[in-house]
C-alpha cells in the first residue's frame, strides 16, 4: 500500500468525492482519512459543500424554469393587490397612491402587464360591440313619443315638411286601405 | 323662443336640454333622436328578451320627454336618463319574476344560439383586432352581458357603455362605491372568462 502525505490527499479530495480515481488510489485515500484527523475534517467540510450543491442543482433541474418564474410572479401580495384593483385602475377610480402602485406592478411584473393589455383590449371590444348594437335601431321613435304626449300632430309639426320616408309610408298606407276596401266590396 | 332655422343638429346636448325644458318641442325631438340609439343599445344589453327592448326604449323616451322639466341640473342629463333606464329595467325584472316565463316565437333556433357547443370551440383563424368587430361577435357579447346577474350587468353597462363614474352608479343603484367597484371588477372577470374563446 502506498503511503500518501496530507498534501497529496487534499489535492486529490475533490476527485475522491466524485469517485474519479483508480480503485487503488481510492483505497489509499480512504486509509489515510481513517488515520489522519486533519484530512478527515477537510474531507467532511468539502463533502458538505458538494452535497448542498448537488441538492440545489437537483431542485432546479426537477422544476421547469418557466414554472418557477411564473410562480413567483403570481404568488405575491403585490400581484394579488394588482388583480383586485386593476378594474378600478382602468376606470381611473383609484387615488394617486394606489394608482402609482398599480403602474409600478405593471412595469415590474410581465404577467401584470399582459393582464393590463388584455383588459384594455377587452374594453375596446365591448365598446365596438356597443357601437354596433346602436346601429341596430333603424326606427325613429322621437316623433311618435312627442305626438303621444302632446296629442297628435301638434302645431310645430305642421310647419315641418314631411320627410320622404314618411311620405312613402302614407302613400303605402293609402294603397293598402284602398286595397282592403276593394276586397271588402267584392 | 326659437326661429325656424335654428340649427338643432349642431347644438350641444346641454343646449338642447335647456331649450327643451323651455317648451321647445323641436329641441326635444332632436334630443330624443340623438339619445334613442343609446337607450336602445343599453336595453339590448340589459334585457334578455329582444322583443322587450323596443317597448322599453319607447317607454324610457316617453318618461324622459314627460319629466324633462323636473331635471334641475341640465348637465346631469346623462346620469338622469340612466336613472330612468335603470329604474325601468328594475320594474321589468320585478314583472318578470311575477309572470311565467314565456318564449318568443321570433326567437331564433336555440341550437345556433350563442351558447351552443359549436361556439365554445375556439376559432384560431379569428383575429378580432383586425379591422372591425363582426356581427356575430356583437351578438355573443350581448348574450354574455345580458346573462350576467342583474346587479352586475347594470353596473358594467353603466360603466362601460354610459361612462358613468362609480359614484354616479352607486347613486343610481342605491349602493356603496365599494360595492360598485367589486361588482364591476367581478363582472369584468366573468365576461373575460366567458369570452376567452373569442377574444
PDB file of N, CA, C and O in Angstrom, chain B residues 112-150:
ATOM      1  N   UNK B 112     -78.452  27.219 -32.599  1.00  0.00           N
ATOM      2  CA  UNK B 112     -77.434  28.088 -33.186  1.00  0.00           C
ATOM      3  C   UNK B 112     -77.173  29.285 -32.283  1.00  0.00           C
ATOM      4  O   UNK B 112     -76.518  30.226 -32.671  1.00  0.00           O
ATOM      5  N   UNK B 113     -77.703  29.259 -31.081  1.00  0.00           N
ATOM      6  CA  UNK B 113     -77.528  30.381 -30.167  1.00  0.00           C
ATOM      7  C   UNK B 113     -76.090  30.542 -29.736  1.00  0.00           C
ATOM      8  O   UNK B 113     -75.215  29.768 -30.098  1.00  0.00           O
ATOM      9  N   UNK B 114     -75.888  31.571 -28.924  1.00  0.00           N
ATOM     10  CA  UNK B 114     -74.530  31.924 -28.521  1.00  0.00           C
ATOM     11  C   UNK B 114     -73.894  30.874 -27.614  1.00  0.00           C
ATOM     12  O   UNK B 114     -72.705  30.841 -27.452  1.00  0.00           O
ATOM     13  N   UNK B 115     -74.722  30.009 -27.034  1.00  0.00           N
ATOM     14  CA  UNK B 115     -74.154  29.099 -26.039  1.00  0.00           C
ATOM     15  C   UNK B 115     -74.054  27.656 -26.515  1.00  0.00           C
ATOM     16  O   UNK B 115     -73.882  26.751 -25.720  1.00  0.00           O
ATOM     17  N   UNK B 116     -74.203  27.430 -27.809  1.00  0.00           N
ATOM     18  CA  UNK B 116     -74.120  26.067 -28.297  1.00  0.00           C
ATOM     19  C   UNK B 116     -72.675  25.584 -28.252  1.00  0.00           C
ATOM     20  O   UNK B 116     -71.746  26.358 -28.102  1.00  0.00           O
ATOM     21  N   UNK B 117     -72.530  24.274 -28.386  1.00  0.00           N
ATOM     22  CA  UNK B 117     -71.186  23.684 -28.276  1.00  0.00           C
ATOM     23  C   UNK B 117     -70.279  24.218 -29.380  1.00  0.00           C
ATOM     24  O   UNK B 117     -69.103  24.481 -29.164  1.00  0.00           O
ATOM     25  N   UNK B 118     -70.862  24.375 -30.565  1.00  0.00           N
ATOM     26  CA  UNK B 118     -70.060  24.831 -31.701  1.00  0.00           C
ATOM     27  C   UNK B 118     -69.356  26.140 -31.374  1.00  0.00           C
ATOM     28  O   UNK B 118     -68.192  26.341 -31.695  1.00  0.00           O
ATOM     29  N   UNK B 119     -70.073  27.005 -30.677  1.00  0.00           N
ATOM     30  CA  UNK B 119     -69.499  28.307 -30.389  1.00  0.00           C
ATOM     31  C   UNK B 119     -68.469  28.289 -29.270  1.00  0.00           C
ATOM     32  O   UNK B 119     -67.778  29.266 -29.047  1.00  0.00           O
ATOM     33  N   UNK B 120     -68.404  27.168 -28.522  1.00  0.00           N
ATOM     34  CA  UNK B 120     -67.416  27.131 -27.448  1.00  0.00           C
ATOM     35  C   UNK B 120     -66.065  26.640 -27.938  1.00  0.00           C
ATOM     36  O   UNK B 120     -65.090  26.616 -27.203  1.00  0.00           O
ATOM     37  N   UNK B 121     -65.994  26.225 -29.208  1.00  0.00           N
ATOM     38  CA  UNK B 121     -64.703  25.816 -29.769  1.00  0.00           C
ATOM     39  C   UNK B 121     -63.970  27.065 -30.259  1.00  0.00           C
ATOM     40  O   UNK B 121     -64.520  27.847 -31.019  1.00  0.00           O
ATOM     41  N   UNK B 122     -62.731  27.267 -29.794  1.00  0.00           N
ATOM     42  CA  UNK B 122     -62.029  28.479 -30.206  1.00  0.00           C
ATOM     43  C   UNK B 122     -61.753  28.489 -31.708  1.00  0.00           C
ATOM     44  O   UNK B 122     -61.440  27.460 -32.289  1.00  0.00           O
ATOM     45  N   UNK B 123     -61.906  29.635 -32.281  1.00  0.00           N
ATOM     46  CA  UNK B 123     -61.657  29.787 -33.703  1.00  0.00           C
ATOM     47  C   UNK B 123     -60.282  30.415 -33.885  1.00  0.00           C
ATOM     48  O   UNK B 123     -60.079  31.588 -33.629  1.00  0.00           O
ATOM     49  N   UNK B 124     -59.334  29.593 -34.344  1.00  0.00           N
ATOM     50  CA  UNK B 124     -57.959  30.094 -34.418  1.00  0.00           C
ATOM     51  C   UNK B 124     -57.767  31.069 -35.569  1.00  0.00           C
ATOM     52  O   UNK B 124     -56.843  31.868 -35.571  1.00  0.00           O
ATOM     53  N   UNK B 125     -58.646  30.980 -36.550  1.00  0.00           N
ATOM     54  CA  UNK B 125     -58.499  31.887 -37.697  1.00  0.00           C
ATOM     55  C   UNK B 125     -58.979  33.301 -37.371  1.00  0.00           C
ATOM     56  O   UNK B 125     -58.623  34.249 -38.044  1.00  0.00           O
ATOM     57  N   UNK B 126     -59.812  33.377 -36.313  1.00  0.00           N
ATOM     58  CA  UNK B 126     -60.426  34.665 -35.993  1.00  0.00           C
ATOM     59  C   UNK B 126     -59.401  35.636 -35.420  1.00  0.00           C
ATOM     60  O   UNK B 126     -58.709  35.321 -34.461  1.00  0.00           O
ATOM     61  N   UNK B 127     -59.268  36.773 -36.023  1.00  0.00           N
ATOM     62  CA  UNK B 127     -58.364  37.788 -35.477  1.00  0.00           C
ATOM     63  C   UNK B 127     -59.144  39.067 -35.224  1.00  0.00           C
ATOM     64  O   UNK B 127     -59.221  39.937 -36.091  1.00  0.00           O
ATOM     65  N   UNK B 128     -59.768  39.164 -34.050  1.00  0.00           N
ATOM     66  CA  UNK B 128     -60.697  40.262 -33.809  1.00  0.00           C
ATOM     67  C   UNK B 128     -60.036  41.634 -33.836  1.00  0.00           C
ATOM     68  O   UNK B 128     -60.692  42.625 -34.118  1.00  0.00           O
ATOM     69  N   UNK B 129     -58.742  41.676 -33.530  1.00  0.00           N
ATOM     70  CA  UNK B 129     -58.134  43.006 -33.543  1.00  0.00           C
ATOM     71  C   UNK B 129     -57.921  43.523 -34.956  1.00  0.00           C
ATOM     72  O   UNK B 129     -57.535  44.657 -35.161  1.00  0.00           O
ATOM     73  N   UNK B 130     -58.163  42.630 -35.927  1.00  0.00           N
ATOM     74  CA  UNK B 130     -58.099  43.091 -37.301  1.00  0.00           C
ATOM     75  C   UNK B 130     -59.412  43.796 -37.632  1.00  0.00           C
ATOM     76  O   UNK B 130     -60.481  43.221 -37.493  1.00  0.00           O
ATOM     77  N   UNK B 131     -59.311  44.998 -38.066  1.00  0.00           N
ATOM     78  CA  UNK B 131     -60.472  45.745 -38.517  1.00  0.00           C
ATOM     79  C   UNK B 131     -61.601  45.777 -37.489  1.00  0.00           C
ATOM     80  O   UNK B 131     -61.394  45.849 -36.297  1.00  0.00           O
ATOM     81  N   UNK B 132     -62.804  45.646 -38.012  1.00  0.00           N
ATOM     82  CA  UNK B 132     -63.967  45.862 -37.159  1.00  0.00           C
ATOM     83  C   UNK B 132     -64.479  44.561 -36.564  1.00  0.00           C
ATOM     84  O   UNK B 132     -64.177  43.478 -37.033  1.00  0.00           O
ATOM     85  N   UNK B 133     -65.270  44.695 -35.549  1.00  0.00           N
ATOM     86  CA  UNK B 133     -65.850  43.551 -34.865  1.00  0.00           C
ATOM     87  C   UNK B 133     -67.001  42.973 -35.702  1.00  0.00           C
ATOM     88  O   UNK B 133     -67.757  43.693 -36.331  1.00  0.00           O
ATOM     89  N   UNK B 134     -67.098  41.663 -35.733  1.00  0.00           N
ATOM     90  CA  UNK B 134     -68.129  41.046 -36.580  1.00  0.00           C
ATOM     91  C   UNK B 134     -69.503  41.102 -35.913  1.00  0.00           C
ATOM     92  O   UNK B 134     -69.611  41.268 -34.699  1.00  0.00           O
ATOM     93  N   UNK B 135     -70.517  40.926 -36.726  1.00  0.00           N
ATOM     94  CA  UNK B 135     -71.893  40.972 -36.221  1.00  0.00           C
ATOM     95  C   UNK B 135     -72.145  39.835 -35.246  1.00  0.00           C
ATOM     96  O   UNK B 135     -72.780  39.998 -34.205  1.00  0.00           O
ATOM     97  N   UNK B 136     -71.561  38.691 -35.565  1.00  0.00           N
ATOM     98  CA  UNK B 136     -71.714  37.515 -34.722  1.00  0.00           C
ATOM     99  C   UNK B 136     -71.104  37.782 -33.343  1.00  0.00           C
ATOM    100  O   UNK B 136     -71.679  37.457 -32.311  1.00  0.00           O
ATOM    101  N   UNK B 137     -69.968  38.408 -33.370  1.00  0.00           N
ATOM    102  CA  UNK B 137     -69.248  38.733 -32.132  1.00  0.00           C
ATOM    103  C   UNK B 137     -70.100  39.663 -31.257  1.00  0.00           C
ATOM    104  O   UNK B 137     -70.179  39.498 -30.043  1.00  0.00           O
ATOM    105  N   UNK B 138     -70.725  40.624 -31.914  1.00  0.00           N
ATOM    106  CA  UNK B 138     -71.570  41.565 -31.174  1.00  0.00           C
ATOM    107  C   UNK B 138     -72.690  40.814 -30.472  1.00  0.00           C
ATOM    108  O   UNK B 138     -72.996  41.078 -29.312  1.00  0.00           O
ATOM    109  N   UNK B 139     -73.265  39.835 -31.165  1.00  0.00           N
ATOM    110  CA  UNK B 139     -74.349  39.046 -30.572  1.00  0.00           C
ATOM    111  C   UNK B 139     -73.862  38.223 -29.396  1.00  0.00           C
ATOM    112  O   UNK B 139     -74.541  38.121 -28.377  1.00  0.00           O
ATOM    113  N   UNK B 140     -72.677  37.664 -29.543  1.00  0.00           N
ATOM    114  CA  UNK B 140     -72.117  36.841 -28.462  1.00  0.00           C
ATOM    115  C   UNK B 140     -71.874  37.700 -27.219  1.00  0.00           C
ATOM    116  O   UNK B 140     -72.235  37.322 -26.109  1.00  0.00           O
ATOM    117  N   UNK B 141     -71.290  38.870 -27.435  1.00  0.00           N
ATOM    118  CA  UNK B 141     -71.007  39.749 -26.295  1.00  0.00           C
ATOM    119  C   UNK B 141     -72.317  40.180 -25.634  1.00  0.00           C
ATOM    120  O   UNK B 141     -72.444  40.192 -24.414  1.00  0.00           O
ATOM    121  N   UNK B 142     -73.297  40.499 -26.455  1.00  0.00           N
ATOM    122  CA  UNK B 142     -74.590  40.936 -25.920  1.00  0.00           C
ATOM    123  C   UNK B 142     -75.211  39.815 -25.078  1.00  0.00           C
ATOM    124  O   UNK B 142     -75.715  40.051 -23.982  1.00  0.00           O
ATOM    125  N   UNK B 143     -75.125  38.593 -25.598  1.00  0.00           N
ATOM    126  CA  UNK B 143     -75.689  37.454 -24.860  1.00  0.00           C
ATOM    127  C   UNK B 143     -74.949  37.265 -23.539  1.00  0.00           C
ATOM    128  O   UNK B 143     -75.566  37.047 -22.500  1.00  0.00           O
ATOM    129  N   UNK B 144     -73.620  37.368 -23.576  1.00  0.00           N
ATOM    130  CA  UNK B 144     -72.822  37.169 -22.355  1.00  0.00           C
ATOM    131  C   UNK B 144     -73.204  38.202 -21.294  1.00  0.00           C
ATOM    132  O   UNK B 144     -73.381  37.877 -20.131  1.00  0.00           O
ATOM    133  N   UNK B 145     -73.320  39.467 -21.717  1.00  0.00           N
ATOM    134  CA  UNK B 145     -73.621  40.514 -20.743  1.00  0.00           C
ATOM    135  C   UNK B 145     -75.034  40.360 -20.204  1.00  0.00           C
ATOM    136  O   UNK B 145     -75.261  40.425 -18.999  1.00  0.00           O
ATOM    137  N   UNK B 146     -75.998  40.090 -21.095  1.00  0.00           N
ATOM    138  CA  UNK B 146     -77.374  40.038 -20.585  1.00  0.00           C
ATOM    139  C   UNK B 146     -77.620  38.794 -19.742  1.00  0.00           C
ATOM    140  O   UNK B 146     -78.607  38.726 -19.028  1.00  0.00           O
ATOM    141  N   UNK B 147     -76.693  37.838 -19.791  1.00  0.00           N
ATOM    142  CA  UNK B 147     -76.855  36.667 -18.930  1.00  0.00           C
ATOM    143  C   UNK B 147     -76.197  36.833 -17.566  1.00  0.00           C
ATOM    144  O   UNK B 147     -76.265  35.936 -16.732  1.00  0.00           O
ATOM    145  N   UNK B 148     -75.547  37.956 -17.346  1.00  0.00           N
ATOM    146  CA  UNK B 148     -74.965  38.207 -16.015  1.00  0.00           C
ATOM    147  C   UNK B 148     -76.094  38.461 -15.021  1.00  0.00           C
ATOM    148  O   UNK B 148     -77.180  38.868 -15.404  1.00  0.00           O
ATOM    149  N   UNK B 149     -75.828  38.239 -13.720  1.00  0.00           N
ATOM    150  CA  UNK B 149     -76.850  38.586 -12.722  1.00  0.00           C
ATOM    151  C   UNK B 149     -77.189  40.081 -12.780  1.00  0.00           C
ATOM    152  O   UNK B 149     -76.310  40.902 -13.095  1.00  0.00           O
ATOM    153  N   UNK B 150     -78.453  40.416 -12.503  1.00  0.00           N
ATOM    154  CA  UNK B 150     -78.978  41.770 -12.661  1.00  0.00           C
ATOM    155  C   UNK B 150     -78.065  42.908 -12.223  1.00  0.00           C
ATOM    156  O   UNK B 150     -77.762  43.795 -13.018  1.00  0.00           O
TER     157      UNK B 150
END
